[in-house]
mmCIF file of C-alpha atoms and ligand atoms in Angstrom:
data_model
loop_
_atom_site.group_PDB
_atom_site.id
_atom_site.type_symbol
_atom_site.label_atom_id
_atom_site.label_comp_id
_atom_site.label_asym_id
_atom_site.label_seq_id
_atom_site.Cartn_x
_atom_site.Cartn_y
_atom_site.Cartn_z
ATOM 1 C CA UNK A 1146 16.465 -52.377 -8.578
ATOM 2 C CA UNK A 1147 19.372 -53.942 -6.993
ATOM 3 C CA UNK A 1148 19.877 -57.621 -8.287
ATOM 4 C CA UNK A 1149 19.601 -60.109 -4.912
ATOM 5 C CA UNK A 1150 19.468 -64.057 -5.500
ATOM 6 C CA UNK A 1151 17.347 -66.155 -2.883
ATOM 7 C CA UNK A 1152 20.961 -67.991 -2.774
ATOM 8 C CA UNK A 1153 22.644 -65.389 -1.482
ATOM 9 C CA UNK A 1154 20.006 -63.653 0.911
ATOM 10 C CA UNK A 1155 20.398 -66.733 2.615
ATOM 11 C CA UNK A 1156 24.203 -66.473 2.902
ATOM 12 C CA UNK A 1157 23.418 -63.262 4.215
ATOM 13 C CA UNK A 1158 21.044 -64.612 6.966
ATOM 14 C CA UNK A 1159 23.509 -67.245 7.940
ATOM 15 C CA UNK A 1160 26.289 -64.282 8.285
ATOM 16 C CA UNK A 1161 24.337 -62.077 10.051
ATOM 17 C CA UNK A 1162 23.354 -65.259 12.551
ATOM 18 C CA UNK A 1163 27.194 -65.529 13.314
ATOM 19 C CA UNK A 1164 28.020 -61.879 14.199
ATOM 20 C CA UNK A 1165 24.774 -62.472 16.396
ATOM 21 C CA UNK A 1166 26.479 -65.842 18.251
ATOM 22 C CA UNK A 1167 23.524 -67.681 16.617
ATOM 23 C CA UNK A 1168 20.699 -65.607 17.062
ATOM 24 C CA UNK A 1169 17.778 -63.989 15.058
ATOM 25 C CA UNK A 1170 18.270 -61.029 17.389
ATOM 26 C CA UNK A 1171 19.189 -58.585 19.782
ATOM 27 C CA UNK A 1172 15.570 -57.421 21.793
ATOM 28 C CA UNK A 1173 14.897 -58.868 25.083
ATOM 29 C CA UNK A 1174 11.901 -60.182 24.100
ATOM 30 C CA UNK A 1175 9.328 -61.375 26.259
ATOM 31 C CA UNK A 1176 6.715 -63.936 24.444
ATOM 32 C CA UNK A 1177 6.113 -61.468 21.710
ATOM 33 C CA UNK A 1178 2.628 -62.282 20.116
ATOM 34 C CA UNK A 1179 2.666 -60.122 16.724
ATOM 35 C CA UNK A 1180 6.083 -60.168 14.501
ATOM 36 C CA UNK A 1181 6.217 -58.377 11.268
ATOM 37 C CA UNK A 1182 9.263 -59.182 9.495
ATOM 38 C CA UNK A 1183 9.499 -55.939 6.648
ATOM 39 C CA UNK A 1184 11.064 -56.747 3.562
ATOM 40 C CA UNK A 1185 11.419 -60.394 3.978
ATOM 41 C CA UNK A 1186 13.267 -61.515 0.918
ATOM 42 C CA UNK A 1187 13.212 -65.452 0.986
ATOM 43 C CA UNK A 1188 11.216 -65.343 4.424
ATOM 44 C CA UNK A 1189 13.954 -67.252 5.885
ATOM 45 C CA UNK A 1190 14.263 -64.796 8.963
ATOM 46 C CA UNK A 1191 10.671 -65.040 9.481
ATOM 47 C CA UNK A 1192 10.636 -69.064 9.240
ATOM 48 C CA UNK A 1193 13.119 -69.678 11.680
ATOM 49 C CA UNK A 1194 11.881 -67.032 14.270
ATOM 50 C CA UNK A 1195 8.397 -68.553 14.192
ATOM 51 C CA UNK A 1196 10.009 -72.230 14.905
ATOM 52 C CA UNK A 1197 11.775 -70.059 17.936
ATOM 53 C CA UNK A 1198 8.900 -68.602 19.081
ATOM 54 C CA UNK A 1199 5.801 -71.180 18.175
ATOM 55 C CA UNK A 1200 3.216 -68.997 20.001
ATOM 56 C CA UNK A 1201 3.782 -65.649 17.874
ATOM 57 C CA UNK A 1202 2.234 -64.948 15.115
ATOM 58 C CA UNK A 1203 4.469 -64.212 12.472
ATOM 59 C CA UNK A 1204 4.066 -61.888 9.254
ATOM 60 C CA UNK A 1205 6.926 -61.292 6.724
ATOM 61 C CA UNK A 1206 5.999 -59.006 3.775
ATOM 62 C CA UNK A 1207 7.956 -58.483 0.626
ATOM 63 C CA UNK A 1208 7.491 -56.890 -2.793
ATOM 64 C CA UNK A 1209 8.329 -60.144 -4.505
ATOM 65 C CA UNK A 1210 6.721 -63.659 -3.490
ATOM 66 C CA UNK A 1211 9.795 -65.510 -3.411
ATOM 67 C CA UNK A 1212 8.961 -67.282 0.282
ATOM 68 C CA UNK A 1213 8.687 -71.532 0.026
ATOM 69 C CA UNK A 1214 5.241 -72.789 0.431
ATOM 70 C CA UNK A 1215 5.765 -74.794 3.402
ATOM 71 C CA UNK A 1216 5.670 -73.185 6.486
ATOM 72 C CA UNK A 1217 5.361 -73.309 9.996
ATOM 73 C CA UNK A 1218 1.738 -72.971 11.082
ATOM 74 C CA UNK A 1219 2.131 -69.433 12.780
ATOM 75 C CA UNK A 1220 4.084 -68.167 9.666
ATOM 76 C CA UNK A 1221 2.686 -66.464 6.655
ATOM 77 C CA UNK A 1222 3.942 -64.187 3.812
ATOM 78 C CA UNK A 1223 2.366 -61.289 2.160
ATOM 79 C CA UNK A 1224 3.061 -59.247 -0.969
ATOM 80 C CA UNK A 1225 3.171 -55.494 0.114
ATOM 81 C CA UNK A 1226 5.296 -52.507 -0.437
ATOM 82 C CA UNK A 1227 6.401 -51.363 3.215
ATOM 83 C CA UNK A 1228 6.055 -47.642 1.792
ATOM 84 C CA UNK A 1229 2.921 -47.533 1.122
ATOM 85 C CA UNK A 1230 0.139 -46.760 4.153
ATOM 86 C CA UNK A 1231 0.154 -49.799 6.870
ATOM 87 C CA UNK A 1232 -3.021 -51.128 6.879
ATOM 88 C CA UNK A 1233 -2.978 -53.595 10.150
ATOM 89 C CA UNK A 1234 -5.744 -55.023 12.061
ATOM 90 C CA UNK A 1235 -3.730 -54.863 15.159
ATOM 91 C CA UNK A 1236 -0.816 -53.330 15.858
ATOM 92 C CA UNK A 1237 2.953 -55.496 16.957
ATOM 93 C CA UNK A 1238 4.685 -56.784 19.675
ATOM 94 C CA UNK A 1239 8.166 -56.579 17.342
ATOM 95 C CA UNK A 1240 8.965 -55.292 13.795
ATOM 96 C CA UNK A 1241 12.057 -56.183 12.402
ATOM 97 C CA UNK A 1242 13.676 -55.143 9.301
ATOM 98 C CA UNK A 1243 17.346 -56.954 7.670
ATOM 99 C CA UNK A 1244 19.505 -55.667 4.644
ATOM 100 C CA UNK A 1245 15.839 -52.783 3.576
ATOM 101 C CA UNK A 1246 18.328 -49.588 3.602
ATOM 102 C CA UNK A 1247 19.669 -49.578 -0.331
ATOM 103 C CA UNK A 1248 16.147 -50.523 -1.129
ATOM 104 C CA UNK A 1249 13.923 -47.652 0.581
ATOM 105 C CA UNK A 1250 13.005 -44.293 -0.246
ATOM 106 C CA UNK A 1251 11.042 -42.541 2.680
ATOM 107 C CA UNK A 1252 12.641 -43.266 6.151
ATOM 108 C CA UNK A 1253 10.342 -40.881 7.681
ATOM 109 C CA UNK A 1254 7.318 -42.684 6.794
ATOM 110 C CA UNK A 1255 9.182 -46.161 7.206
ATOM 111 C CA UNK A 1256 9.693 -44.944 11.078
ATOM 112 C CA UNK A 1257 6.640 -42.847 11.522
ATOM 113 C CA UNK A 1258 4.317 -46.466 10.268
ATOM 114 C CA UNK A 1259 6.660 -48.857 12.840
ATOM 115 C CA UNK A 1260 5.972 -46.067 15.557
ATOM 116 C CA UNK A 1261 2.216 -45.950 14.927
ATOM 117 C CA UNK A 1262 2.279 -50.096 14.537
ATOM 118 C CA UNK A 1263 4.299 -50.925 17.513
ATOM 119 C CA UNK A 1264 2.310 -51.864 21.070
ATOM 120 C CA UNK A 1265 3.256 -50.384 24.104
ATOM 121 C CA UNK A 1266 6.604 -51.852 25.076
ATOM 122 C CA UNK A 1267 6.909 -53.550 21.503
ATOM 123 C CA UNK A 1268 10.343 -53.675 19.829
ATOM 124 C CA UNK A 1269 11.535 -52.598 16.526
ATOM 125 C CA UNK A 1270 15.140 -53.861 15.446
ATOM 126 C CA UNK A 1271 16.793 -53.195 12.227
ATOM 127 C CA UNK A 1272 20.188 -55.490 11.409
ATOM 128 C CA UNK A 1273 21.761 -53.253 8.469
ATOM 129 C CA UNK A 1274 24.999 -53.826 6.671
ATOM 130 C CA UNK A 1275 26.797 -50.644 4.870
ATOM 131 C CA UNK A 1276 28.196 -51.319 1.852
ATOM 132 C CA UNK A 1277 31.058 -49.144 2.468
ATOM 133 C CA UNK A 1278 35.122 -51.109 2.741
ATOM 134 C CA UNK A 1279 36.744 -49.529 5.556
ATOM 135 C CA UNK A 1280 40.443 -50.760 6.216
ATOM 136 C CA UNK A 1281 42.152 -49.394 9.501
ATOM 137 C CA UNK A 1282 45.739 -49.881 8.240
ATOM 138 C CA UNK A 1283 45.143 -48.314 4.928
ATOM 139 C CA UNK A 1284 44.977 -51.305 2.727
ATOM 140 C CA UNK A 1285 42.157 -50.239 0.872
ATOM 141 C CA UNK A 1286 42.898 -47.253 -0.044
ATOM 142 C CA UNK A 1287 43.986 -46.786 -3.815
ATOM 143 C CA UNK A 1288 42.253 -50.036 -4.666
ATOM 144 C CA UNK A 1289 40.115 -50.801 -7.666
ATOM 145 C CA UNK A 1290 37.705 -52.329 -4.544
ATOM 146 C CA UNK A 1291 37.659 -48.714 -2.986
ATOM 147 C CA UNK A 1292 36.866 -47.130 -6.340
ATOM 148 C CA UNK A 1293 34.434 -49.269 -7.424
ATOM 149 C CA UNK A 1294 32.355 -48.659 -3.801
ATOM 150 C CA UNK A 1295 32.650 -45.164 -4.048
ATOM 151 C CA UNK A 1296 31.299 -45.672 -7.758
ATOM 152 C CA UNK A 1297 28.979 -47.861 -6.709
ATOM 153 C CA UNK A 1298 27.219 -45.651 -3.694
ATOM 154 C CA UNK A 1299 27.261 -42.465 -6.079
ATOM 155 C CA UNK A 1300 25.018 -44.643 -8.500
ATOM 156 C CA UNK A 1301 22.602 -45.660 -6.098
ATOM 157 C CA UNK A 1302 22.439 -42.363 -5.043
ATOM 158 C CA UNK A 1303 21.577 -41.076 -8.375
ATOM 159 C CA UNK A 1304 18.534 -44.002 -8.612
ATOM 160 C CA UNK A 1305 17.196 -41.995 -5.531
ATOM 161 C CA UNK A 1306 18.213 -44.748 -3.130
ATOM 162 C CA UNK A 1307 21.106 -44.558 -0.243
ATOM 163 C CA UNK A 1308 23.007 -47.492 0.493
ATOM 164 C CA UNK A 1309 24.154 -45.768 3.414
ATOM 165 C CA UNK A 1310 21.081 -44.623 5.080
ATOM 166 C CA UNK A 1311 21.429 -46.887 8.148
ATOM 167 C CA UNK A 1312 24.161 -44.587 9.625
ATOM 168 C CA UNK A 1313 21.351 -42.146 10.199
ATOM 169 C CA UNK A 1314 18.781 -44.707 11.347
ATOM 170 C CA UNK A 1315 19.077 -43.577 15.166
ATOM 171 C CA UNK A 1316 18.435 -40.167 14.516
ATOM 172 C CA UNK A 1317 15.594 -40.748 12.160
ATOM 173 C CA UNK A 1318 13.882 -43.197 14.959
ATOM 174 C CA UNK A 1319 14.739 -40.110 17.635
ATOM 175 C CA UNK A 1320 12.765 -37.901 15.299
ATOM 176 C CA UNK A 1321 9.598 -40.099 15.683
ATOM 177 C CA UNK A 1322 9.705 -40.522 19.486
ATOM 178 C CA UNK A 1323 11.719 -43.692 20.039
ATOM 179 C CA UNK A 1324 13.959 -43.574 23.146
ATOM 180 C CA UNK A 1325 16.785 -45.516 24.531
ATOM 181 C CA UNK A 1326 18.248 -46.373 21.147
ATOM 182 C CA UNK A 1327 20.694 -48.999 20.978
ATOM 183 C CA UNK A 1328 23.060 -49.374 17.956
ATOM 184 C CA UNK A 1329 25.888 -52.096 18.129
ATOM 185 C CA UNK A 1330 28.570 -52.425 15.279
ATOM 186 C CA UNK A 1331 30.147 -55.781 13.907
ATOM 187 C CA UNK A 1332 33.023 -55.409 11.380
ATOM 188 C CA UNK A 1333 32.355 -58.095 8.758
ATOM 189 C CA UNK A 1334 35.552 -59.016 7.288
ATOM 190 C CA UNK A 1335 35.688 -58.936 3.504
ATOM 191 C CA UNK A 1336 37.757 -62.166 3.048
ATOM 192 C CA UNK A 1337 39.338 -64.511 5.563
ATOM 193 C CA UNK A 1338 42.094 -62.091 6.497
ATOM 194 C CA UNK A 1339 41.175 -62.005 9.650
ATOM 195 C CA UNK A 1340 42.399 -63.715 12.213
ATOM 196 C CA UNK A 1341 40.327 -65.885 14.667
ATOM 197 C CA UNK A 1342 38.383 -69.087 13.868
ATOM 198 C CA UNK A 1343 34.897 -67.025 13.891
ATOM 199 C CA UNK A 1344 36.407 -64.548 11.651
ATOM 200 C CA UNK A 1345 37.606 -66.620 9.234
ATOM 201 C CA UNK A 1346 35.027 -68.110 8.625
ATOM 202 C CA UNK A 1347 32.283 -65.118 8.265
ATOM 203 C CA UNK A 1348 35.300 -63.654 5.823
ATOM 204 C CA UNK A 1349 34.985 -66.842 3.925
ATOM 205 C CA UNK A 1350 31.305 -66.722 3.699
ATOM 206 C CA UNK A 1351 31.278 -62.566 3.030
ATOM 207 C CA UNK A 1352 33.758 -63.152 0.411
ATOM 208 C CA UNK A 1353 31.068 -65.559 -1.519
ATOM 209 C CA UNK A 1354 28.558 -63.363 -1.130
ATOM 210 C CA UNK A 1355 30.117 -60.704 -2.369
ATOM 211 C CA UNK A 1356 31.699 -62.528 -5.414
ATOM 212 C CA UNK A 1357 28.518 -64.211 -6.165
ATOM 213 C CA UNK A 1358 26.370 -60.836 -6.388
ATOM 214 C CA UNK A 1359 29.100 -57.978 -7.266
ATOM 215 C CA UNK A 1360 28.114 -58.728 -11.621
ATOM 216 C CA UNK A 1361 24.777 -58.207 -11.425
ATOM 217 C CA UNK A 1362 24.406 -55.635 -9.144
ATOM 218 C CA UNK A 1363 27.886 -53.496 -10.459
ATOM 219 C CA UNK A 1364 26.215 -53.793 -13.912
ATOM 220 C CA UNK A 1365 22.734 -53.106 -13.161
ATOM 221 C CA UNK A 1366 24.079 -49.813 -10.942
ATOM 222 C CA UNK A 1367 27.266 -48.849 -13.463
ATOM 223 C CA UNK A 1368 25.153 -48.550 -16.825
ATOM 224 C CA UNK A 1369 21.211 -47.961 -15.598
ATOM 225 C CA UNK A 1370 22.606 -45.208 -13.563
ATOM 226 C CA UNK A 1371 26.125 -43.951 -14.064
ATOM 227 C CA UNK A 1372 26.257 -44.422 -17.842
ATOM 228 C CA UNK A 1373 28.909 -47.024 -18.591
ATOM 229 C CA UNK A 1374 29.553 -49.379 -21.155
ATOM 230 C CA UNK A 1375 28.991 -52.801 -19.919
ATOM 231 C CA UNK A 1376 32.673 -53.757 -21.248
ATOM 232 C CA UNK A 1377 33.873 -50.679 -19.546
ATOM 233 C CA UNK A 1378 32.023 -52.606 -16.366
ATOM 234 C CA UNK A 1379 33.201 -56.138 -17.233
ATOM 235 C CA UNK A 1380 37.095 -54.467 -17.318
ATOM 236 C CA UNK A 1381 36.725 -52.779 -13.790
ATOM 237 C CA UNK A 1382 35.194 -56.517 -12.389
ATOM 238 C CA UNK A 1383 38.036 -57.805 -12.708
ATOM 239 C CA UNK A 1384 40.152 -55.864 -10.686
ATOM 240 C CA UNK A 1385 37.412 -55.310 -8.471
ATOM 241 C CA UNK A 1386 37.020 -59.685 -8.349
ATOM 242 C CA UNK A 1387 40.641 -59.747 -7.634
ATOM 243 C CA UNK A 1388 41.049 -57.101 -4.564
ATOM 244 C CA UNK A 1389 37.862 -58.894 -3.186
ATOM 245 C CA UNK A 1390 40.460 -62.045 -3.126
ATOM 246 C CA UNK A 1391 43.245 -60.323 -1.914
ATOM 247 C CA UNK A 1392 44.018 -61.314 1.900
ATOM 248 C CA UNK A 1393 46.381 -58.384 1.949
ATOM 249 C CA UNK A 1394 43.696 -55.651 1.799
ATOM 250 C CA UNK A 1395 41.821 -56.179 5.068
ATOM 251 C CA UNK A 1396 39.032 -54.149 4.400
ATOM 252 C CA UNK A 1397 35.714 -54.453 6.255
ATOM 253 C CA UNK A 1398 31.846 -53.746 6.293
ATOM 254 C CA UNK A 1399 29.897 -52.973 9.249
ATOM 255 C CA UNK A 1400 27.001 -54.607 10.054
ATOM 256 C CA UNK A 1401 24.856 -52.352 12.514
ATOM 257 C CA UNK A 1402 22.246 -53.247 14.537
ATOM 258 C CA UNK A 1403 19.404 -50.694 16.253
ATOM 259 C CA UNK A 1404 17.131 -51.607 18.945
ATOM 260 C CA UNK A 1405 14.581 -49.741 20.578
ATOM 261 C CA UNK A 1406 11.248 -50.360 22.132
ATOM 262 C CA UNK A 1407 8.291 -48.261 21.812
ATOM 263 C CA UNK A 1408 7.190 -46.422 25.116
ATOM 264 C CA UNK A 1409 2.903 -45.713 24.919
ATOM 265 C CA UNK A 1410 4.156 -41.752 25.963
ATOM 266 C CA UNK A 1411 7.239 -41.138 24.001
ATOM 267 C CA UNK A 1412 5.419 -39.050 20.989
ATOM 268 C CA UNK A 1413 5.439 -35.370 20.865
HETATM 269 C C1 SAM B 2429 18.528 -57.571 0.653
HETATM 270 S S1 SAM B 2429 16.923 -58.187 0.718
HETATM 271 C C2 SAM B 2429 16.747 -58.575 2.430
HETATM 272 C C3 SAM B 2429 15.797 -59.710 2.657
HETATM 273 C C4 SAM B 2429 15.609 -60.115 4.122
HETATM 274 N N1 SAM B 2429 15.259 -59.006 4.970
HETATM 275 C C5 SAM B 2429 16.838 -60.790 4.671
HETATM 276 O O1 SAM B 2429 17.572 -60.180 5.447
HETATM 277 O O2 SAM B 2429 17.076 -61.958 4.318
HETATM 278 C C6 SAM B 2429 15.888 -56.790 0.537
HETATM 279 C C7 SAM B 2429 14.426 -57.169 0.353
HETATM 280 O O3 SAM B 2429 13.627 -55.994 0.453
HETATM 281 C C8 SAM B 2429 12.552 -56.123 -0.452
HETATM 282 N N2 SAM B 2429 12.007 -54.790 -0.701
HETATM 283 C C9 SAM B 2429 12.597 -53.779 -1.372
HETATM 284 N N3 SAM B 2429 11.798 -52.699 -1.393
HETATM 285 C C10 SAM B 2429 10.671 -53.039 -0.711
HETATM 286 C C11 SAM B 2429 9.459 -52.361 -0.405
HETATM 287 N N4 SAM B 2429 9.257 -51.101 -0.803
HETATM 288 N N5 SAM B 2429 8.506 -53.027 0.288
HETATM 289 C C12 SAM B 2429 8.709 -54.307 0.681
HETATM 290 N N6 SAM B 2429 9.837 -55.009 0.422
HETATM 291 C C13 SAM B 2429 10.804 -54.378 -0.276
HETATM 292 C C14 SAM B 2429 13.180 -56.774 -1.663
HETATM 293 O O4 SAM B 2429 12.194 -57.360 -2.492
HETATM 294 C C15 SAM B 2429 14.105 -57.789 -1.003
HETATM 295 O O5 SAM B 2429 13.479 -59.026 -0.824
#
């Protein structure tokens, strides 16, 4: 549904590595022998966490087969839709899930399967970022950017998706049993407006990935689901192109991350 290019997942990976200080994660982990990586996209996650961790045993799963053919020996890739019934031999030491919540349907059976997969003292972590522009000095507000996200969320909405969903990702994982969540929040500057070296430079790299996906997923979204004219869409990318530029509206999306681990007596 929404257009993603292996080029830019992997933009995305190396953005989300930065906000992390260079690493795959947040979970204490403790030699974790089973990883399932849901929703895997290029597998590049997976890859580099089973070069990390050489004695796990890594699976990333995706809808599409996009994943290279070389891997590390401990690292494989299946084709499977994460909302259909798990079907695991054994169950994981640590699930992890990156960029999934535009994409998914059913939370409830997305959390109720990582509950029912996890081991005792397993973790589950979920790095999501919001495609909602926040600005807190009101620089967004009024701008073809902020019009086209609110356009953009509404239309997603109406293909039975929510880009959103991760705000609600702690209380859907309190539903099933988890305890001891942990969400942290890292404003992801839009552009290199902000200051600091750090910042600058995941502005720089946010602001690519934004300008290199914003066409095909604006006019897959604006005329598959809100009706538009694609030179109706094509007219509104250009403002939208140019705010994304602008240094003077210091907007920001939030990348959040949730942690918890799975305790064998925390259901019902
Ligand atoms: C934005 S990408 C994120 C890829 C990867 N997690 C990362 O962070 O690099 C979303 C991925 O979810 C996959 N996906 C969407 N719906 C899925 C489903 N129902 N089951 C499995 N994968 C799905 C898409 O094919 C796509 O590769």
């Amino acid at each position: 549904m929404i257009i993603n290019q292996p080029t830019t997942l992997d933009l995305q990976h190396a953005i989300a590595k930065l906000l992390l200080k260079g690493n795959l994660g947040l979970a204490p982990l403790d030699k974790p022998r089973r990883v399932l990586d849901i929703g895997t996209g290029t597998g590049i996650w997976a890859i580099e966490f089973a070069e990390e961790f050489p004695d796990s045993d890594v699976l990333g799963t995706d809808l599409s087969p996009i994943q290279p053919e070389y891997l590390p020996p401990n690292c494989r890739f299946e084709v499977d839709d994460v909302e259909d019934e798990w079907i695991y031999s054994s169950k994981f030491d640590y699930i992890h899930g990156r960029h999934l919540c535009a994409f998914l349907k059913n939370f409830d059976h997305l959390f109720q399967s990582i509950f029912d997969n996890l081991n005792p003292g397993g973790w589950v972590e979920f790095q999501e970022t919001v495609i909602d522009f926040k600005s807190v000095d009101g620089t967004v507000e009024g701008t073809a950017l902020q019009r086209w996200n609110l356009l953009l969320l509404e239309g997603i909405r109406k293909m039975g998706r929510n880009a959103t969903a991760a705000t609600r990702y702690k209380k859907w994982m309190e539903e099933k049993g988890f305890v001891n969540i942990v969400e942290k929040r890292f404003p992801v500057p839009m552009n290199p407006w902000a200051k600091g070296r750090n910042e600058k430079m995941i502005g720089a790299m946010q602001m690519t990935n934004n300008l290199e996906g914003v066409d095909g997923l604006t006019m897959a979204v604006f005329t598959r689901s809100l009706g538009w004219q694609p030179e109706d869409v094509e007219k509104l990318l250009v403002d939208v192109r140019r705010d994304m530029q602008d240094r003077k509206i210091h907007a920001f999306i939030t990348m959040q991350v949730f942690l918890t681990f799975y305790q064998a007596r925390a259901k019902g």
